[in-house]
């Protein structure tokens, strides 16, 4: 038989696709331009509409143009399948160009985007609106300069050329034929099985020559013999903010969600999974019709809420309690609005997963975890797609990475065939998940994708494909899987290592907001009456949304950080005023000094009142009145020449202000590596090949300059309780001012730093070479810590050349260690015996001026005898982050109260809050050392009964409580949530 060349087969496909739409009839347009923030439909309908023609330009960047679309279906088209077709001037990738929401009869109708260009027309008279967003293109990597979106939204000419607005007849038979042909064509191109491939090509050839659909039908009817089943779930990954601000995402959701709802009416078997309750909450608030539509489709089983977290949050940077609240608010929303208790954590796109997550999933009632992001790893590709993931506490979670390695599948036959073929756990499981649809405003699945699904459901040489729900996939896959392997520890993402550092102001405000909310809750509980539940609920949600995986990591446009900094400052301020009013009420009116300590260990330390350092003794998780004149029972600190010392440490520095020695008087040993200098600032060239704000490339170390020049060194304070030396430096176009602070009785040497940062593509680190040798270092993560290598023996160690930690990292050998603490930083590297903290970056994409300007942060070195646990490193890091608060009040001297006291230093109180649904009090504890223990918990809060509950605050077991005392048992890193009934 004569065969047709592959290129001709493709030409045939184009001809078939072009034959679907027939005839053209113009539509009439008028336009109303709105600069600045979007307006409601009601306001838009009253706008001043001007004549507009196809071919005209529209859309200054970030503006909205409302198009009124009118016309009549030609009479002789009656009975035909008519659509309105638009090309708004789309350019580039779907989701990253202009988009519109069609409004009909005053209600949102369907989205219009590059992959959803047509709207079905049912009546002969046409009159509807398009709310079109002029979204400019951001630049995420060089060499093209990235625009400032803040500047662009003020300026600019229309950027899109409206290319088409017309009626067309869509030929259903021609469409069916084109889609039949396309699936077989794609299949033939993807197959490696020669026999089947020849058979499919033969059918395509016959059709190309004869145009007889029967030749296609015959091959399409041959059933699959594969044992693999793919559950295909419609999906639209919408980044809550990224290359567009939050306000645009609200509209992206409205567009994509209306499209998804419309497709559910057309295809009853279509299923769509959608995460991020925060986005649903926007619909409830701004698009009640869409929200009602979602509610109906959830009830019908077509729309599937997935995910569990309030947003798809970054998981490296948020605190443990913030992650808990992501689950708490996320799952509560789905339960309250839809009665759906999600069982999976759904984070396809997040940049790494800490080893505390399995416990958080299980403790919030979940069973499953999904991502695919680790397929992007630059060094080691994950060895499995389906496995058990075990966290630091031993909890194991059924985990699946969809083998298509994408969350934006196109439903091509090739992707389906490869997805099954590439599945790495064939001998353990016969199921995988496939997520298809355009994200980020690209409108989710196309009708043609669902049509492809129908043809691929049971087709020879392809796996079985079912349009289904993620929940069904997880339940079946977990039940059927056998002999799964277990991955123990963090799922470190081998890419985007700059996201621990980029956009430092937002990260700092995030840390401050987390702490402020924690304190606001604790002191409000202490006060009892008038718990500001609504204020705290809304403040938490403002924080949680800003932990989204492109906001907090630092990978968004400048406009997003303008919003994030404003929002997080507001959270800090709101929480701050709750704290102030609660503490004033607790302390009463008077002039006596009262100290408040939110941490769960007692503290004895120096604080400044006015400018006078005094010694205070604060109870755990409570407050006490202070005798300001009481003498400190502690050896004083003093400065002489270039040395500063207290009873524990003697610190000396050179003419350049660099530390030449830290002598531990108690341990009688030198802390710094001999011949090196400590507190050395190092400036690296930082030019990642891709993903500027996201990545630090491994070769960044090759170009480094030590900052050794000193402008001035000044003794700022030399008192018995506190000594301060100020070092001022200039480098490049930047200025750095540091106060080195040592307090009496303290092992914590603080560096309070102010930087005017004016560099570009530079990475600033601080280094402490220490006389400690160990193959492993320890890093704090949420609700515990992990160990990582200090060498690069294996490719896995090599890939961890920059890692994430929370408030401390520790390098310890038998009998001695050094901790490096911080109050708002997250990036570390400890290679050999050199401990380094990442301070600032200066990427130019997508925010051209990221991080330029003023920064304030504090880090500290804490040398200590013994193990970091017994040495109190965890407590010291907590204290650095939550300074004691002083209030004037009327408590009598010696008066003190603890809300909660725990008799084991292994146990940390993470949160004390009012229960979400009652006046009961929630106390969250965790075992922080990684060892089993029993602890007695004593509370001064009214508590007649006590329950152990899950993170959702659902009771599990009652535990006996007598006279405010109860006993708990904790396994390593175990989180316990107690509920106290007054
Ligand atoms: Zn994303």
PDB file of N, CA and C and ligand atoms in Angstrom, residues 237 239 312 349 407 548-550, ligand 1:
ATOM      1  N   UNK A 237      -3.851  25.068  37.976  1.00  0.00           N
ATOM      2  CA  UNK A 237      -3.001  25.554  39.063  1.00  0.00           C
ATOM      3  C   UNK A 237      -2.928  27.083  38.963  1.00  0.00           C
ATOM      4  N   UNK A 239      -1.642  30.343  40.510  1.00  0.00           N
ATOM      5  CA  UNK A 239      -0.760  30.930  41.516  1.00  0.00           C
ATOM      6  C   UNK A 239      -1.452  32.145  42.140  1.00  0.00           C
ATOM      7  N   UNK A 312      -1.822  27.098  48.645  1.00  0.00           N
ATOM      8  CA  UNK A 312      -0.707  26.173  48.460  1.00  0.00           C
ATOM      9  C   UNK A 312       0.528  26.903  48.964  1.00  0.00           C
ATOM     10  N   UNK A 349       3.329  22.332  43.311  1.00  0.00           N
ATOM     11  CA  UNK A 349       4.319  23.290  42.803  1.00  0.00           C
ATOM     12  C   UNK A 349       5.200  23.896  43.890  1.00  0.00           C
ATOM     13  N   UNK A 407       1.702  19.471  36.261  1.00  0.00           N
ATOM     14  CA  UNK A 407       0.343  19.652  36.772  1.00  0.00           C
ATOM     15  C   UNK A 407      -0.492  20.429  35.753  1.00  0.00           C
ATOM     16  N   UNK A 548       1.878  32.102  50.437  1.00  0.00           N
ATOM     17  CA  UNK A 548       1.718  31.396  49.161  1.00  0.00           C
ATOM     18  C   UNK A 548       3.087  31.147  48.520  1.00  0.00           C
ATOM     19  N   UNK A 549       3.200  30.082  47.718  1.00  0.00           N
ATOM     20  CA  UNK A 549       4.522  29.623  47.284  1.00  0.00           C
ATOM     21  C   UNK A 549       5.211  30.468  46.214  1.00  0.00           C
ATOM     22  N   UNK A 550       4.629  31.596  45.833  1.00  0.00           N
ATOM     23  CA  UNK A 550       5.418  32.559  45.061  1.00  0.00           C
ATOM     24  C   UNK A 550       5.515  33.902  45.774  1.00  0.00           C
TER      25      UNK A 550
HETATM   26 ZN1  LIG B   1       2.637  27.612  41.517  1.00  0.00          ZN
END
